[in-house]
Amino acid sequence: MRPNHGTTPRILPHLLATLLLAAVGVVALDAAPEARAATQAPPIPLDRVIPAPASVTPGGTPYRITRATRVRVDGSAEARRVGAYLAGILRRSTGYPLPLTGHGKGGIRLRLDKGDFGAEGYRLDSGAGGVTLTARTPAGLFHGVQTLRQLLPPAVEKKTAQRGPWRIAGGTVQDRPRYAYRGAMLDVSRHFFTVAQVKRYIDQLALYKVNALHLHLSDDQGWRIAVDSWPRLATYGGANEVGGGRGGHYTKADYRRIVRYAASRYLEVVPEIDMPGHTNAALSSYAELNCDGVAPPPYTGTKVGFSSLCVPKKITYDFVDDVIRELAALTPGRYLHIGGDEAHSTSHPDYVTFMDRVQPVVARYGKTVIGWHQLTGARPAQGALAQYWGRDRTGAAEKEQVAKAARNGTGLILSPADHIYLDMKYTNDSRIGLTWAGLVEVRRSYDWNPGAYLAGVPDSAVRGVEAPLWTETVRDSADIEYLAFPRLAGAAELGWSPAERLGWDGYRARLAAQGPRWDNLGIRYYRSPQVPWPAR
Ligand code: TNX
């Protein structure tokens, strides 16, 4: 028998028919949703986005992503990586091939352009013929991609193929941030979090255009970063955490992985070594760092203010120099945070002496100092930033000390504890969290204006907003997400959106729309009764 000879001609018509049917099937599959969509919900309005875009001009026909859509990127290899990131998200949920191509018209286009977009801004133009994101930098394109995600139905966040239609409302979004610094802090000292857990949080931060990840790498309970010249910091000082767990630390390779991943999401890592207080993990690792030469035991409780580096000893500055040198070498970002809070066991003159000696070390290794706002009680170095973590009811004298430093050139990052400390309980019933700054429900966390928060501070001194997450009560990603969501989204909006776009009533409706996205992303958020979440 020569089956091939006879079969081919007979099979061909079948093949053709199957192909035809498939094509018709595709058309039918794609046409049905369109018919549905015509009678059903319009696409998501261009302004239903968090952070609220600077300006939105709706109008024209929506763009629809189909099986034939291409992602076109003209520009650098880095811009192509942003295109690949977008295509990766869209392929999973649409099931479409969405090939990445170069020049050409139509489809989803990402382009770099010398226009007036700022370092992180972008423009999104949507119409029947395509969607174009334009920015001066890949970071701008990346932020535009986050906007694009939120303009597609929440099913776009699923990991498997979903039904469309995948439409983006017609019109233009022009957007750029209010502040250059939009941070989130994760305390990896009180509880240790793995590289995978940190990466997961980075992806969540990127959704809201956060561009700084501040890692609180050392505290009384744990030292979390390998330092070659002082190896016991990590191996001994890192082997505990609150509650007595095993803790852990990042090897230099781990840390570089975090930095690289953050960079791929356009976040800068800001490492913090908290000094001279909050240093029990270091003091317990090396007896010679203590004024009395006796190493204290490791600490796994949650008290603060009992430890201090030994300000008069020379070895203290050898230690600081080594640590800062090695950490600076691992850090491509501009900043190095030296803590400086709650130094209740350091005398004031010692505190000032310590800061006078340590800030120049940071500069020598090419970094800019950030310190908690107690630094303004010493002599902040030229160019240093102070991170304000007071409350509405912080005393006038302390606020004025910060404001005065700001008038003298110290930049401010605002983290008012009774608004954006993500570790505060929402209500008395919250399953984890602290209460020292008060209960912070979603509205309270959002309802303040960073530009007008501290009296007597010039506009130009406010460099941004950061939402810290201290982790005395936080043990895993589910805990992180419960406290960070939804409040983190509000902090991100305060950092990005112009003052005139802020407002609780509009915000809460936009926030409600994030709920189904978070469900699809597996983010386990707190369903605050203050927000009109759609039913699940
Ligand atoms: C105060 S905020 C601290 C931290 C605690 C936090 C708990 C700051 C600079 N210091 O040591 O973890 O409160 O909310």
Coordinates of C-alpha atoms and ligand atoms in Angstrom, one line a residue:
M1 CA 0.0 0.0 0.0
R2 CA 1.1 3.5 -0.7
P3 CA -1.2 5.4 1.6
N4 CA 0.3 8.7 1.0
H5 CA -0.4 8.7 -2.6
G6 CA -4.1 8.2 -2.3
T7 CA -4.8 9.9 0.9
T8 CA -3.3 13.4 0.3
P9 CA -5.9 14.5 -2.2
R10 CA -8.7 13.1 -0.1
I11 CA -7.5 14.8 3.1
L12 CA -6.9 18.2 1.5
P13 CA -10.6 19.2 1.3
H14 CA -11.0 18.1 4.9
L15 CA -8.1 20.1 6.0
L16 CA -9.3 23.2 4.1
A17 CA -12.8 22.8 5.6
T18 CA -11.3 22.5 9.0
L19 CA -9.2 25.6 8.5
L20 CA -12.2 27.4 7.2
L21 CA -14.3 26.3 10.1
A22 CA -11.6 27.4 12.5
A23 CA -11.4 30.8 10.8
V24 CA -15.2 31.2 11.0
G25 CA -15.1 30.0 14.6
V26 CA -12.5 32.6 15.4
V27 CA -14.6 35.3 13.8
A28 CA -17.7 34.0 15.5
L29 CA -15.9 33.9 18.9
D30 CA -14.7 37.4 18.4
A31 CA -17.9 38.8 17.0
A32 CA -20.1 37.5 19.7
P33 CA -18.5 39.6 22.4
E34 CA -18.7 42.6 20.2
A35 CA -22.4 42.2 19.8
R36 CA -22.7 41.7 23.5
A37 CA -20.6 44.7 24.3
A38 CA -22.7 46.9 22.0
T39 CA -25.6 46.3 24.3
Q40 CA -23.7 45.9 27.5
A41 CA -21.3 47.9 29.6
P42 CA -19.1 50.5 27.8
P43 CA -15.4 50.2 28.3
I44 CA -13.8 51.4 31.5
P45 CA -13.6 55.2 31.5
L46 CA -10.1 56.6 31.1
D47 CA -10.2 58.2 34.5
R48 CA -11.1 55.1 36.5
V49 CA -7.5 54.5 37.3
I50 CA -5.3 54.6 40.4
P51 CA -3.3 56.8 40.8
A52 CA -5.7 59.3 39.2
P53 CA -4.0 60.5 35.9
A54 CA -3.0 64.1 35.7
S55 CA -5.3 64.8 32.7
V56 CA -7.8 62.8 30.7
T57 CA -9.6 63.7 27.5
P58 CA -12.2 61.0 26.6
G59 CA -13.7 60.7 23.2
G60 CA -13.8 58.7 20.0
T61 CA -14.1 55.0 19.3
P62 CA -12.6 52.5 21.7
Y63 CA -9.7 50.3 20.6
R64 CA -10.3 46.6 20.7
I65 CA -7.5 44.0 21.1
T66 CA -8.1 41.0 18.9
R67 CA -6.3 37.8 17.9
A68 CA -4.7 39.9 15.1
T69 CA -3.3 42.6 17.5
R70 CA 0.5 43.2 17.5
V71 CA 2.6 44.9 20.1
R72 CA 4.8 47.4 18.2
V73 CA 7.9 48.8 19.9
D74 CA 10.1 51.3 18.2
G75 CA 13.0 52.3 20.4
S76 CA 15.6 50.8 22.6
A77 CA 16.1 47.3 23.8
E78 CA 14.8 48.4 27.2
A79 CA 11.6 49.7 25.6
R80 CA 11.2 46.3 23.9
R81 CA 11.5 44.7 27.4
V82 CA 8.5 46.9 28.5
G83 CA 6.6 45.7 25.4
A84 CA 7.4 42.1 26.2
Y85 CA 6.2 42.6 29.8
L86 CA 2.9 44.0 28.5
A87 CA 2.5 41.3 25.9
G88 CA 3.3 38.6 28.6
I89 CA 0.4 39.9 30.7
L90 CA -2.0 40.2 27.8
R91 CA -1.2 36.8 26.2
R92 CA -2.1 34.8 29.3
S93 CA -5.5 36.3 29.8
T94 CA -6.6 37.0 26.2
G95 CA -5.1 33.8 24.8
Y96 CA -4.0 35.8 21.7
P97 CA -0.5 35.5 20.2
L98 CA 0.2 39.3 20.4
P99 CA 3.6 39.1 18.7
L100 CA 6.2 41.8 19.4
T101 CA 7.2 43.7 16.3
G102 CA 9.0 46.8 15.2
H103 CA 7.7 49.8 13.4
G104 CA 4.3 49.9 11.8
K105 CA 0.8 51.2 12.3
G106 CA -2.1 50.0 14.4
G107 CA -2.2 47.7 17.3
I108 CA -0.6 48.5 20.6
R109 CA 2.3 50.8 20.1
L110 CA 5.0 51.8 22.6
R111 CA 7.2 54.6 21.5
L112 CA 10.0 56.7 23.0
D113 CA 9.9 60.4 22.1
K114 CA 11.9 63.4 23.1
G115 CA 8.6 65.3 24.0
D116 CA 7.8 67.0 27.3
F117 CA 6.9 63.9 29.3
G118 CA 9.3 64.2 32.3
A119 CA 11.3 61.3 33.6
E120 CA 8.3 59.1 34.4
G121 CA 5.4 60.6 32.5
Y122 CA 3.6 59.2 29.4
R123 CA 0.7 59.8 27.1
L124 CA -1.8 57.2 26.1
D125 CA -3.8 57.7 22.9
S126 CA -6.6 55.3 22.2
G127 CA -8.9 55.1 19.1
A128 CA -10.4 52.6 16.7
G129 CA -7.0 52.2 14.9
G130 CA -4.9 51.4 17.9
V131 CA -3.5 52.4 21.3
T132 CA -0.2 54.3 21.5
L133 CA 1.9 54.8 24.6
T134 CA 4.5 57.6 24.2
A135 CA 7.1 58.5 26.8
R136 CA 10.5 60.0 27.0
T137 CA 11.9 57.0 29.1
P138 CA 11.2 53.3 29.4
A139 CA 10.0 54.1 33.0
G140 CA 7.3 56.3 31.5
L141 CA 6.3 53.5 29.1
F142 CA 6.1 51.1 32.1
H143 CA 3.9 53.4 34.1
G144 CA 1.7 53.8 31.0
V145 CA 1.4 50.1 30.7
Q146 CA 0.1 50.0 34.3
T147 CA -2.6 52.5 33.2
L148 CA -3.4 50.4 30.2
R149 CA -3.9 47.3 32.4
Q150 CA -6.5 49.1 34.5
L151 CA -8.4 50.3 31.4
L152 CA -9.0 46.7 30.4
P153 CA -11.5 44.4 32.2
P154 CA -10.3 42.9 35.5
A155 CA -10.1 39.5 33.8
V156 CA -7.0 40.8 32.1
E157 CA -5.2 40.0 35.4
K158 CA -6.0 36.3 35.2
K159 CA -3.4 33.7 34.4
T160 CA -5.5 31.7 31.9
A161 CA -7.4 32.6 28.8
Q162 CA -10.6 34.5 29.5
R163 CA -13.5 35.9 27.4
G164 CA -13.2 39.4 26.0
P165 CA -14.1 41.8 24.6
W166 CA -10.8 43.6 25.4
R167 CA -11.6 47.2 24.7
I168 CA -9.9 50.4 25.8
A169 CA -12.0 53.5 25.8
G170 CA -11.2 56.1 23.2
G171 CA -9.3 59.3 24.1
T172 CA -6.1 60.6 25.6
V173 CA -4.5 60.3 29.0
Q174 CA -1.6 62.6 29.8
D175 CA 0.1 61.8 32.9
R176 CA 3.2 62.5 35.1
P177 CA 3.9 62.3 38.8
R178 CA 3.5 65.0 41.3
Y179 CA 6.5 63.7 43.3
A180 CA 9.7 62.1 42.2
Y181 CA 9.9 59.8 45.3
R182 CA 7.0 57.4 45.8
G183 CA 8.0 54.7 48.2
A184 CA 7.0 51.7 50.2
M185 CA 9.0 50.4 53.0
L186 CA 9.2 46.7 54.1
D187 CA 10.7 45.9 57.4
V188 CA 12.5 42.6 56.8
S189 CA 14.1 42.7 60.2
R190 CA 11.2 42.1 62.7
H191 CA 10.2 39.2 60.4
F192 CA 12.3 38.0 57.6
F193 CA 10.8 37.8 54.1
T194 CA 12.3 35.7 51.3
V195 CA 13.4 37.0 47.9
A196 CA 10.2 35.5 46.4
Q197 CA 8.0 37.3 48.9
V198 CA 9.8 40.6 48.3
K199 CA 9.4 40.1 44.5
R200 CA 5.7 39.5 44.9
Y201 CA 5.4 42.8 46.8
I202 CA 7.5 44.6 44.2
D203 CA 5.0 43.4 41.5
Q204 CA 2.2 44.8 43.6
L205 CA 3.9 48.1 44.1
A206 CA 4.5 48.5 40.4
L207 CA 0.8 48.3 39.7
Y208 CA 0.4 51.7 41.4
K209 CA 3.6 53.4 40.0
V210 CA 5.5 53.2 43.2
N211 CA 9.2 53.8 42.3
A212 CA 11.1 53.1 45.6
L213 CA 11.4 50.0 47.7
H214 CA 12.9 50.9 51.1
L215 CA 14.2 47.8 52.8
H216 CA 14.6 48.1 56.6
L217 CA 17.5 45.7 56.7
S218 CA 18.6 45.8 60.3
D219 CA 17.0 46.3 63.7
D220 CA 17.2 44.9 67.2
Q221 CA 15.6 41.6 66.2
G222 CA 17.6 40.8 63.0
W223 CA 20.4 41.8 60.7
R224 CA 19.4 40.8 57.2
I225 CA 22.2 41.5 54.8
A226 CA 25.5 39.7 54.4
V227 CA 28.5 41.9 55.1
D228 CA 31.8 40.2 54.2
S229 CA 34.0 42.1 56.7
W230 CA 31.6 41.4 59.6
P231 CA 30.2 38.0 58.8
R232 CA 28.5 37.3 62.1
L233 CA 26.1 40.2 61.5
A234 CA 24.2 38.0 59.1
T235 CA 25.0 34.5 60.3
Y236 CA 24.4 35.2 64.0
G237 CA 22.5 38.5 64.0
G238 CA 20.2 37.3 61.3
A239 CA 19.2 34.1 63.0
N240 CA 16.2 35.4 64.9
E241 CA 13.0 37.3 64.5
V242 CA 10.1 38.6 66.5
G243 CA 8.5 35.7 68.3
G244 CA 11.6 33.5 68.2
G245 CA 11.5 32.2 64.6
R246 CA 14.6 31.4 62.6
G247 CA 14.9 34.7 60.8
G248 CA 17.3 34.6 57.8
H249 CA 19.3 37.0 55.8
Y250 CA 20.0 37.9 52.2
T251 CA 23.3 36.8 50.7
K252 CA 24.8 39.4 48.4
A253 CA 23.5 37.4 45.4
D254 CA 20.0 37.4 46.9
Y255 CA 20.2 41.1 47.4
R256 CA 21.3 41.7 43.9
R257 CA 18.4 39.6 42.7
I258 CA 16.0 41.9 44.6
V259 CA 17.7 45.0 43.2
R260 CA 17.6 43.6 39.6
Y261 CA 13.9 42.6 39.9
A262 CA 13.0 45.9 41.4
A263 CA 14.8 47.7 38.5
S264 CA 12.9 45.6 36.0
R265 CA 9.7 47.1 37.6
Y266 CA 11.3 50.6 37.7
L267 CA 11.7 50.7 41.4
E268 CA 14.9 51.8 43.1
V269 CA 15.9 49.9 46.2
V270 CA 16.7 52.1 49.2
P271 CA 18.6 50.1 51.8
E272 CA 18.4 51.1 55.5
I273 CA 20.8 50.3 58.3
D274 CA 19.1 51.7 61.3
M275 CA 21.7 53.5 63.6
P276 CA 22.7 54.3 66.3
G277 CA 19.6 52.8 68.1
H278 CA 17.8 49.7 66.9
T279 CA 21.1 47.9 66.8
N280 CA 20.8 44.9 69.2
A281 CA 21.3 42.4 66.4
A282 CA 24.7 44.0 65.6
L283 CA 25.6 44.4 69.3
S284 CA 24.8 40.8 70.0
S285 CA 26.9 39.6 67.1
Y286 CA 30.1 41.5 68.1
A287 CA 30.9 42.1 71.7
E288 CA 33.5 44.8 70.8
L289 CA 30.8 47.1 69.5
N290 CA 29.4 47.5 73.0
C291 CA 30.7 50.2 75.3
D292 CA 31.1 47.6 78.1
G293 CA 32.5 44.9 75.7
V294 CA 29.7 42.5 76.6
A295 CA 27.4 41.2 73.9
P296 CA 23.8 41.3 74.8
P297 CA 21.6 38.2 74.0
P298 CA 19.6 38.2 70.8
Y299 CA 16.2 39.9 71.1
T300 CA 12.9 38.6 69.8
G301 CA 10.4 40.9 71.5
T302 CA 8.9 44.1 70.2
K303 CA 10.1 46.9 72.5
V304 CA 12.1 49.8 71.0
G305 CA 14.7 52.3 72.2
F306 CA 16.9 50.1 74.4
S307 CA 20.0 49.6 72.2
S308 CA 22.8 51.9 71.0
L309 CA 26.0 51.7 69.1
C310 CA 28.9 52.9 71.3
V311 CA 29.5 56.5 70.1
P312 CA 32.9 57.2 71.7
K313 CA 34.5 53.9 70.5
K314 CA 36.7 54.1 67.3
I315 CA 35.6 50.6 66.3
T316 CA 32.1 51.8 65.8
Y317 CA 33.2 53.9 62.9
D318 CA 35.3 51.1 61.4
F319 CA 32.1 49.0 61.5
V320 CA 29.9 51.8 60.0
D321 CA 32.5 52.4 57.3
D322 CA 32.7 48.7 56.3
V323 CA 28.9 48.2 56.3
I324 CA 28.2 51.4 54.3
R325 CA 31.0 50.6 51.9
E326 CA 29.7 47.1 51.2
L327 CA 26.1 48.1 51.0
A328 CA 26.8 51.1 48.8
A329 CA 28.7 48.8 46.4
L330 CA 25.5 46.6 46.2
T331 CA 23.2 49.5 45.6
P332 CA 22.8 51.2 42.2
G333 CA 20.2 53.6 43.7
R334 CA 21.0 57.1 44.9
Y335 CA 20.1 56.7 48.5
L336 CA 21.3 55.0 51.7
H337 CA 19.0 55.3 54.7
I338 CA 20.8 55.4 58.1
G339 CA 17.7 55.3 60.3
G340 CA 18.3 57.5 63.3
D341 CA 14.9 57.0 64.9
E342 CA 14.1 56.3 68.6
A343 CA 17.7 56.5 69.8
H344 CA 16.4 56.7 73.3
S345 CA 19.6 55.0 74.7
T346 CA 21.9 57.5 73.0
S347 CA 22.4 60.9 74.7
H348 CA 21.6 63.9 72.5
P349 CA 25.2 65.1 72.2
D350 CA 26.3 61.5 71.3
Y351 CA 23.5 61.4 68.7
V352 CA 24.7 64.6 67.1
T353 CA 28.3 63.4 67.1
F354 CA 27.3 60.1 65.6
M355 CA 25.4 61.7 62.8
D356 CA 28.2 64.2 62.1
R357 CA 30.6 61.3 61.6
V358 CA 28.4 58.9 59.7
Q359 CA 26.7 61.1 57.1
P360 CA 30.1 61.9 55.4
V361 CA 30.7 58.2 55.1
V362 CA 27.6 57.8 53.1
A363 CA 28.7 60.7 50.9
R364 CA 32.2 59.2 50.5
Y365 CA 30.6 56.0 49.1
G366 CA 28.6 58.1 46.6
K367 CA 25.2 58.0 48.2
T368 CA 22.7 60.5 49.5
V369 CA 21.6 60.2 53.1
I370 CA 18.0 59.5 54.1
G371 CA 17.2 59.5 57.9
W372 CA 14.1 59.4 59.9
H373 CA 13.1 62.9 60.9
Q374 CA 14.9 62.8 64.2
L375 CA 17.9 63.5 62.0
T376 CA 16.7 67.1 61.9
G377 CA 17.5 67.4 65.6
A378 CA 21.2 66.9 64.6
R379 CA 22.8 68.5 61.6
P380 CA 21.4 67.0 58.4
A381 CA 24.1 66.8 55.7
Q382 CA 23.8 68.9 52.5
G383 CA 21.3 67.2 50.3
A384 CA 20.1 64.8 52.9
L385 CA 16.4 63.8 53.1
A386 CA 14.4 63.4 56.3
Q387 CA 11.6 61.0 56.5
Y388 CA 8.7 62.4 58.6
W389 CA 6.9 59.8 60.6
G390 CA 5.0 62.0 63.1
R391 CA 1.3 62.3 63.6
D392 CA -1.4 65.0 63.3
R393 CA -0.9 65.4 67.1
T394 CA 2.9 65.4 67.1
G395 CA 3.9 68.5 69.1
A396 CA 4.3 71.8 67.4
A397 CA 8.0 72.1 68.4
E398 CA 8.9 68.8 66.7
K399 CA 7.0 69.7 63.6
E400 CA 8.7 73.1 63.5
Q401 CA 12.1 71.5 63.8
V402 CA 11.3 69.5 60.7
A403 CA 9.8 72.5 58.9
K404 CA 12.9 74.6 59.7
A405 CA 15.2 72.0 58.3
A406 CA 13.1 71.9 55.2
R407 CA 13.4 75.6 54.9
N408 CA 17.1 75.2 55.2
G409 CA 17.2 72.7 52.3
T410 CA 16.6 69.3 53.8
G411 CA 14.1 67.5 51.5
L412 CA 11.2 65.6 53.1
I413 CA 9.6 62.2 52.5
L414 CA 6.2 62.1 54.2
S415 CA 5.2 59.0 56.1
P416 CA 2.8 60.3 58.7
A417 CA 2.2 57.4 61.0
D418 CA -1.5 58.0 61.7
H419 CA -2.2 58.0 57.9
I420 CA 0.1 55.8 56.0
Y421 CA 1.8 53.5 58.5
L422 CA 0.5 50.3 56.8
D423 CA 1.1 48.3 60.0
M424 CA -1.6 50.2 62.0
K425 CA -4.8 48.2 62.5
Y426 CA -7.8 49.3 60.4
T427 CA -10.3 48.7 63.3
N428 CA -10.1 47.1 66.7
D429 CA -11.1 43.8 64.9
S430 CA -8.2 43.8 62.5
R431 CA -6.5 40.4 62.9
I432 CA -3.0 41.8 62.9
G433 CA -1.4 45.2 63.2
L434 CA -0.4 47.7 65.9
T435 CA -2.4 50.6 67.3
W436 CA 0.1 53.1 68.8
A437 CA -0.6 55.7 66.1
G438 CA -4.3 55.0 66.2
L439 CA -6.7 53.0 64.1
V440 CA -6.3 53.8 60.4
E441 CA -9.2 52.9 58.2
V442 CA -9.0 53.4 54.5
R443 CA -10.4 56.9 54.4
R444 CA -8.1 58.2 57.1
S445 CA -5.1 56.7 55.3
Y446 CA -6.1 58.6 52.1
D447 CA -7.6 61.8 53.3
W448 CA -4.7 64.2 53.5
N449 CA -2.7 66.3 51.2
P450 CA 1.1 65.8 51.2
G451 CA 1.7 69.3 49.8
A452 CA -0.2 71.0 52.7
Y453 CA 0.5 68.5 55.5
L454 CA 3.3 70.2 57.5
A455 CA 2.9 73.9 58.1
G456 CA 5.9 76.1 57.1
V457 CA 7.4 73.7 54.7
P458 CA 8.1 75.0 51.2
D459 CA 6.5 73.1 48.3
S460 CA 9.9 72.3 46.8
A461 CA 11.0 70.5 50.1
V462 CA 8.4 67.8 49.8
R463 CA 10.1 65.1 47.6
G464 CA 7.4 62.5 48.1
V465 CA 5.5 60.0 50.1
E466 CA 6.3 56.6 51.5
A467 CA 4.1 54.0 53.1
P468 CA 6.1 52.0 55.7
L469 CA 5.1 48.4 56.7
W470 CA 6.7 47.5 60.0
T471 CA 6.4 43.8 60.5
E472 CA 6.2 43.0 64.3
T473 CA 2.8 41.3 63.5
V474 CA 3.4 40.4 59.9
R475 CA 4.7 36.9 59.0
D476 CA 3.9 36.1 55.4
S477 CA 2.6 37.5 52.1
A478 CA -1.0 37.1 53.1
D479 CA -0.3 39.4 56.1
I480 CA 1.6 41.9 54.0
E481 CA -1.3 42.1 51.5
Y482 CA -4.0 42.3 54.3
L483 CA -2.3 45.4 55.7
A484 CA -1.1 47.0 52.5
F485 CA -4.3 46.6 50.5
P486 CA -6.2 48.8 50.0
R487 CA -4.2 51.4 51.9
L488 CA -1.1 51.2 49.7
A489 CA -3.1 52.3 46.6
G490 CA -4.1 55.5 48.4
A491 CA -0.5 56.3 49.4
A492 CA 0.6 55.7 45.8
E493 CA -2.1 58.1 44.6
L494 CA -1.0 60.8 47.1
G495 CA 2.5 60.5 45.7
W496 CA 1.5 60.5 42.0
S497 CA -1.7 62.5 41.4
P498 CA -1.9 66.3 41.3
A499 CA -3.7 67.8 44.3
E500 CA -6.7 68.8 42.3
R501 CA -7.4 65.1 41.3
L502 CA -7.5 64.0 44.9
G503 CA -10.7 63.5 46.8
W504 CA -12.3 60.7 48.8
D505 CA -15.6 60.4 46.9
G506 CA -13.9 59.9 43.5
Y507 CA -11.2 57.8 45.0
R508 CA -13.4 55.3 46.8
A509 CA -15.3 54.5 43.5
R510 CA -12.0 54.0 41.7
L511 CA -10.7 51.9 44.6
A512 CA -13.8 49.7 44.5
A513 CA -13.0 48.9 40.9
Q514 CA -9.6 47.5 42.0
G515 CA -11.2 44.8 44.1
P516 CA -11.9 42.3 41.3
R517 CA -8.4 42.9 39.9
W518 CA -6.9 42.1 43.2
D519 CA -9.1 39.0 43.4
N520 CA -7.8 37.9 40.0
L521 CA -4.2 38.6 41.1
G522 CA -4.6 36.6 44.3
I523 CA -4.0 39.7 46.5
R524 CA -5.7 39.0 49.8
Y525 CA -6.9 42.5 50.7
Y526 CA -9.0 43.9 53.5
R527 CA -12.6 44.5 52.3
S528 CA -13.1 47.7 54.2
P529 CA -16.8 48.6 54.7
Q530 CA -15.9 52.2 53.7
V531 CA -15.5 51.1 50.0
P532 CA -18.4 50.0 47.8
W533 CA -16.7 46.8 46.5
P534 CA -18.6 45.0 43.8
A535 CA -20.0 41.7 45.0
R536 CA -17.7 38.7 44.5
Ligands
TNX1 C1 8.1 53.0 65.2 S1 8.7 54.5 62.8 C2 9.3 52.7 64.7 C3 9.6 51.2 64.4 C4 8.4 50.4 64.8 C5 7.1 51.1 64.4 C6 5.9 50.3 64.6 C7 10.0 54.3 63.3 C8 11.0 55.2 62.5 N1 10.3 53.5 64.3 O1 10.7 50.8 65.1 O2 8.5 49.2 64.1 O3 7.0 52.3 65.1 O4 4.8 50.9 64.1

